[in-house]
Amino acid sequence: MSTVEKDFEVMAHRLVEASGAPDERDLAYAIAGLDGIVNGLKARRAWSEHVGEILTPSQALDVAGWTRAALSKAVKENRVLRLTGSNGKYGYAAAGFTDAQPAKPILGIQEVLRVWAGQDPRGWSTVAWLTTPQPELDGRTPRQALLDGDVPTVARAARAAVSRLAA
């Protein structure tokens, strides 16, 4: 058992003890819940290594300096890429934001996200495409091409990619 796993087991014991009447079923329930958290963290880490940072809702609000209503509006307007996990929880692709403080949606991202919206409602194919070098963009990622100001070229590449997926 790794140190992290031991730490989670200790945490599970603490949670059960804090409930006031610990028994083995409570401990098993707490451990199962923590195992789910660990598995979610592993999946998040694997995706983050490929597509960049995945922001929690609170992190997205902090990075952009927005209210929840502003973030929700930006998602509906296809200015921010919301990612939906298998557990139904949301994350937000940092790849769609500038690196400035406060971060803003990258110029042209709205046009690209509109193209992908119908094909990829959970967002994972979109963020993978945004962060993967594309031959039609001279080996740049779509994100970098947008940052370089090549909005029409990226929009064409997005339409072509979505068309290939739909075929």
mmCIF file of C-alpha atoms in Angstrom:
data_model
loop_
_atom_site.group_PDB
_atom_site.id
_atom_site.type_symbol
_atom_site.label_atom_id
_atom_site.label_comp_id
_atom_site.label_asym_id
_atom_site.label_seq_id
_atom_site.Cartn_x
_atom_site.Cartn_y
_atom_site.Cartn_z
ATOM 1 C CA MET A 1 0.000 0.000 0.000
ATOM 2 C CA SER A 2 1.436 3.394 -1.017
ATOM 3 C CA THR A 3 1.803 6.308 1.369
ATOM 4 C CA VAL A 4 -1.048 8.111 -0.377
ATOM 5 C CA GLU A 5 -3.301 5.070 -0.002
ATOM 6 C CA LYS A 6 -2.399 4.852 3.691
ATOM 7 C CA ASP A 7 -3.209 8.540 4.078
ATOM 8 C CA PHE A 8 -6.605 7.982 2.460
ATOM 9 C CA GLU A 9 -7.293 5.051 4.770
ATOM 10 C CA VAL A 10 -6.431 7.231 7.773
ATOM 11 C CA MET A 11 -8.768 9.902 6.381
ATOM 12 C CA ALA A 12 -11.535 7.323 5.997
ATOM 13 C CA HIS A 13 -11.086 6.298 9.649
ATOM 14 C CA ARG A 14 -11.247 9.960 10.707
ATOM 15 C CA LEU A 15 -14.437 10.499 8.727
ATOM 16 C CA VAL A 16 -16.084 7.482 10.295
ATOM 17 C CA GLU A 17 -14.982 8.475 13.795
ATOM 18 C CA ALA A 18 -16.311 11.997 13.215
ATOM 19 C CA SER A 19 -19.718 10.513 12.404
ATOM 20 C CA GLY A 20 -20.041 9.615 16.072
ATOM 21 C CA ALA A 21 -20.823 5.911 15.800
ATOM 22 C CA PRO A 22 -18.167 4.198 13.711
ATOM 23 C CA ASP A 23 -18.741 0.680 12.499
ATOM 24 C CA GLU A 24 -17.221 -1.443 9.727
ATOM 25 C CA ARG A 25 -19.985 -0.653 7.214
ATOM 26 C CA ASP A 26 -19.358 3.069 7.666
ATOM 27 C CA LEU A 27 -15.642 2.530 7.167
ATOM 28 C CA ALA A 28 -16.226 0.476 4.013
ATOM 29 C CA TYR A 29 -18.540 3.203 2.692
ATOM 30 C CA ALA A 30 -15.974 5.925 3.404
ATOM 31 C CA ILE A 31 -13.148 3.925 1.802
ATOM 32 C CA ALA A 32 -15.258 3.279 -1.307
ATOM 33 C CA GLY A 33 -15.975 7.001 -1.568
ATOM 34 C CA LEU A 34 -12.307 7.867 -1.219
ATOM 35 C CA ASP A 35 -11.413 5.226 -3.827
ATOM 36 C CA GLY A 36 -13.803 6.989 -6.194
ATOM 37 C CA ILE A 37 -12.056 10.279 -5.492
ATOM 38 C CA VAL A 38 -8.633 8.722 -6.132
ATOM 39 C CA ASN A 39 -9.815 7.196 -9.413
ATOM 40 C CA GLY A 40 -11.256 10.548 -10.459
ATOM 41 C CA LEU A 41 -7.963 12.258 -9.640
ATOM 42 C CA LYS A 42 -6.056 9.706 -11.714
ATOM 43 C CA ALA A 43 -8.354 10.262 -14.698
ATOM 44 C CA ARG A 44 -8.100 14.030 -14.287
ATOM 45 C CA ARG A 45 -4.307 13.833 -14.154
ATOM 46 C CA ALA A 46 -4.170 11.677 -17.298
ATOM 47 C CA TRP A 47 -6.385 14.089 -19.208
ATOM 48 C CA SER A 48 -4.516 17.124 -17.870
ATOM 49 C CA GLU A 49 -1.235 15.704 -19.125
ATOM 50 C CA HIS A 50 -2.725 15.581 -22.629
ATOM 51 C CA VAL A 51 -4.982 18.651 -22.819
ATOM 52 C CA GLY A 52 -3.601 20.996 -20.178
ATOM 53 C CA GLU A 53 -5.188 22.176 -16.999
ATOM 54 C CA ILE A 54 -8.801 21.317 -16.299
ATOM 55 C CA LEU A 55 -10.251 24.001 -14.079
ATOM 56 C CA THR A 56 -12.832 23.355 -11.401
ATOM 57 C CA PRO A 57 -15.813 25.714 -11.469
ATOM 58 C CA SER A 58 -14.251 27.768 -8.640
ATOM 59 C CA GLN A 59 -10.901 27.933 -10.433
ATOM 60 C CA ALA A 60 -12.587 29.063 -13.660
ATOM 61 C CA LEU A 61 -14.341 31.856 -11.758
ATOM 62 C CA ASP A 62 -11.068 32.925 -10.140
ATOM 63 C CA VAL A 63 -9.035 32.788 -13.368
ATOM 64 C CA ALA A 64 -11.554 34.841 -15.335
ATOM 65 C CA GLY A 65 -12.709 37.069 -12.486
ATOM 66 C CA TRP A 66 -16.323 36.213 -13.295
ATOM 67 C CA THR A 67 -19.488 35.462 -11.376
ATOM 68 C CA ARG A 68 -21.215 32.090 -11.741
ATOM 69 C CA ALA A 69 -23.819 33.750 -13.948
ATOM 70 C CA ALA A 70 -21.113 35.152 -16.246
ATOM 71 C CA LEU A 71 -19.443 31.738 -16.524
ATOM 72 C CA SER A 72 -22.769 30.069 -17.298
ATOM 73 C CA LYS A 73 -23.499 32.685 -19.956
ATOM 74 C CA ALA A 74 -20.045 32.219 -21.513
ATOM 75 C CA VAL A 75 -20.642 28.457 -21.754
ATOM 76 C CA LYS A 76 -24.065 28.957 -23.374
ATOM 77 C CA GLU A 77 -22.536 31.411 -25.852
ATOM 78 C CA ASN A 78 -19.742 28.930 -26.721
ATOM 79 C CA ARG A 79 -17.044 31.256 -25.375
ATOM 80 C CA VAL A 80 -15.876 28.749 -22.748
ATOM 81 C CA LEU A 81 -15.433 25.005 -23.176
ATOM 82 C CA ARG A 82 -17.149 23.117 -20.377
ATOM 83 C CA LEU A 83 -16.095 19.496 -19.943
ATOM 84 C CA THR A 84 -18.562 17.003 -18.503
ATOM 85 C CA GLY A 85 -17.076 14.110 -16.551
ATOM 86 C CA SER A 86 -18.490 10.608 -16.465
ATOM 87 C CA ASN A 87 -19.790 11.476 -12.983
ATOM 88 C CA GLY A 88 -21.720 14.444 -14.401
ATOM 89 C CA LYS A 89 -19.439 17.020 -12.780
ATOM 90 C CA TYR A 90 -18.090 19.933 -14.770
ATOM 91 C CA GLY A 91 -14.602 21.172 -15.463
ATOM 92 C CA TYR A 92 -13.448 23.923 -17.778
ATOM 93 C CA ALA A 93 -10.655 23.732 -20.340
ATOM 94 C CA ALA A 94 -7.937 26.230 -19.493
ATOM 95 C CA ALA A 95 -6.841 25.835 -23.123
ATOM 96 C CA GLY A 96 -9.730 28.066 -24.172
ATOM 97 C CA PHE A 97 -8.494 31.009 -22.104
ATOM 98 C CA THR A 98 -5.676 33.468 -22.661
ATOM 99 C CA ASP A 99 -2.718 33.377 -20.302
ATOM 100 C CA ALA A 100 -3.428 36.969 -19.166
ATOM 101 C CA GLN A 101 -4.697 37.899 -15.717
ATOM 102 C CA PRO A 102 -7.633 37.954 -15.586
ATOM 103 C CA ALA A 103 -7.929 35.344 -18.314
ATOM 104 C CA LYS A 104 -10.303 35.925 -21.199
ATOM 105 C CA PRO A 105 -11.646 33.503 -23.792
ATOM 106 C CA ILE A 106 -9.206 33.309 -26.708
ATOM 107 C CA LEU A 107 -10.218 35.459 -29.659
ATOM 108 C CA GLY A 108 -12.033 33.208 -32.144
ATOM 109 C CA ILE A 109 -12.726 30.374 -29.699
ATOM 110 C CA GLN A 110 -16.470 31.023 -29.948
ATOM 111 C CA GLU A 111 -16.515 30.250 -33.670
ATOM 112 C CA VAL A 112 -14.564 27.031 -33.104
ATOM 113 C CA LEU A 113 -16.673 25.866 -30.150
ATOM 114 C CA ARG A 114 -19.877 26.449 -32.123
ATOM 115 C CA VAL A 115 -18.584 24.068 -34.797
ATOM 116 C CA TRP A 116 -17.860 21.363 -32.208
ATOM 117 C CA ALA A 117 -20.940 21.876 -29.990
ATOM 118 C CA GLY A 118 -23.320 19.521 -31.807
ATOM 119 C CA GLN A 119 -20.732 16.807 -32.362
ATOM 120 C CA ASP A 120 -19.181 16.763 -28.887
ATOM 121 C CA PRO A 121 -21.602 17.810 -26.122
ATOM 122 C CA ARG A 122 -19.269 16.580 -23.333
ATOM 123 C CA GLY A 123 -16.305 18.549 -24.704
ATOM 124 C CA TRP A 124 -13.525 15.972 -24.479
ATOM 125 C CA SER A 125 -12.968 15.503 -28.219
ATOM 126 C CA THR A 126 -12.997 19.262 -28.627
ATOM 127 C CA VAL A 127 -10.338 19.918 -25.999
ATOM 128 C CA ALA A 128 -8.209 17.053 -27.341
ATOM 129 C CA TRP A 129 -8.419 18.571 -30.834
ATOM 130 C CA LEU A 130 -7.664 22.093 -29.543
ATOM 131 C CA THR A 131 -4.469 20.924 -27.864
ATOM 132 C CA THR A 132 -3.141 18.521 -30.506
ATOM 133 C CA PRO A 133 -0.890 19.745 -33.333
ATOM 134 C CA GLN A 134 -2.775 19.693 -36.649
ATOM 135 C CA PRO A 135 -1.105 19.289 -40.070
ATOM 136 C CA GLU A 136 -3.466 21.815 -41.694
ATOM 137 C CA LEU A 137 -2.272 24.391 -39.148
ATOM 138 C CA ASP A 138 1.403 23.838 -40.021
ATOM 139 C CA GLY A 139 1.832 21.559 -37.007
ATOM 140 C CA ARG A 140 0.494 24.092 -34.523
ATOM 141 C CA THR A 141 -2.253 23.297 -32.080
ATOM 142 C CA PRO A 142 -5.566 24.998 -32.836
ATOM 143 C CA ARG A 143 -5.132 26.884 -29.558
ATOM 144 C CA GLN A 144 -1.796 28.281 -30.672
ATOM 145 C CA ALA A 145 -3.148 29.118 -34.122
ATOM 146 C CA LEU A 146 -6.003 31.060 -32.483
ATOM 147 C CA LEU A 147 -3.521 32.895 -30.278
ATOM 148 C CA ASP A 148 -1.571 33.685 -33.473
ATOM 149 C CA GLY A 149 -4.740 35.249 -34.914
ATOM 150 C CA ASP A 150 -5.496 32.582 -37.536
ATOM 151 C CA VAL A 151 -9.192 32.378 -36.678
ATOM 152 C CA PRO A 152 -10.543 31.624 -40.203
ATOM 153 C CA THR A 153 -7.952 28.871 -40.738
ATOM 154 C CA VAL A 154 -8.743 27.267 -37.379
ATOM 155 C CA ALA A 155 -12.489 27.487 -38.030
ATOM 156 C CA ARG A 156 -12.014 25.699 -41.383
ATOM 157 C CA ALA A 157 -9.869 23.049 -39.691
ATOM 158 C CA ALA A 158 -12.559 22.596 -37.004
ATOM 159 C CA ARG A 159 -15.273 22.121 -39.636
ATOM 160 C CA ALA A 160 -13.104 19.561 -41.438
ATOM 161 C CA ALA A 161 -12.368 17.667 -38.197
ATOM 162 C CA VAL A 162 -16.036 17.590 -37.184
ATOM 163 C CA SER A 163 -17.001 16.475 -40.680
ATOM 164 C CA ARG A 164 -14.525 13.569 -40.472
ATOM 165 C CA LEU A 165 -15.909 12.530 -37.081
ATOM 166 C CA ALA A 166 -19.497 12.701 -38.310
ATOM 167 C CA ALA A 167 -18.759 10.545 -41.378
#
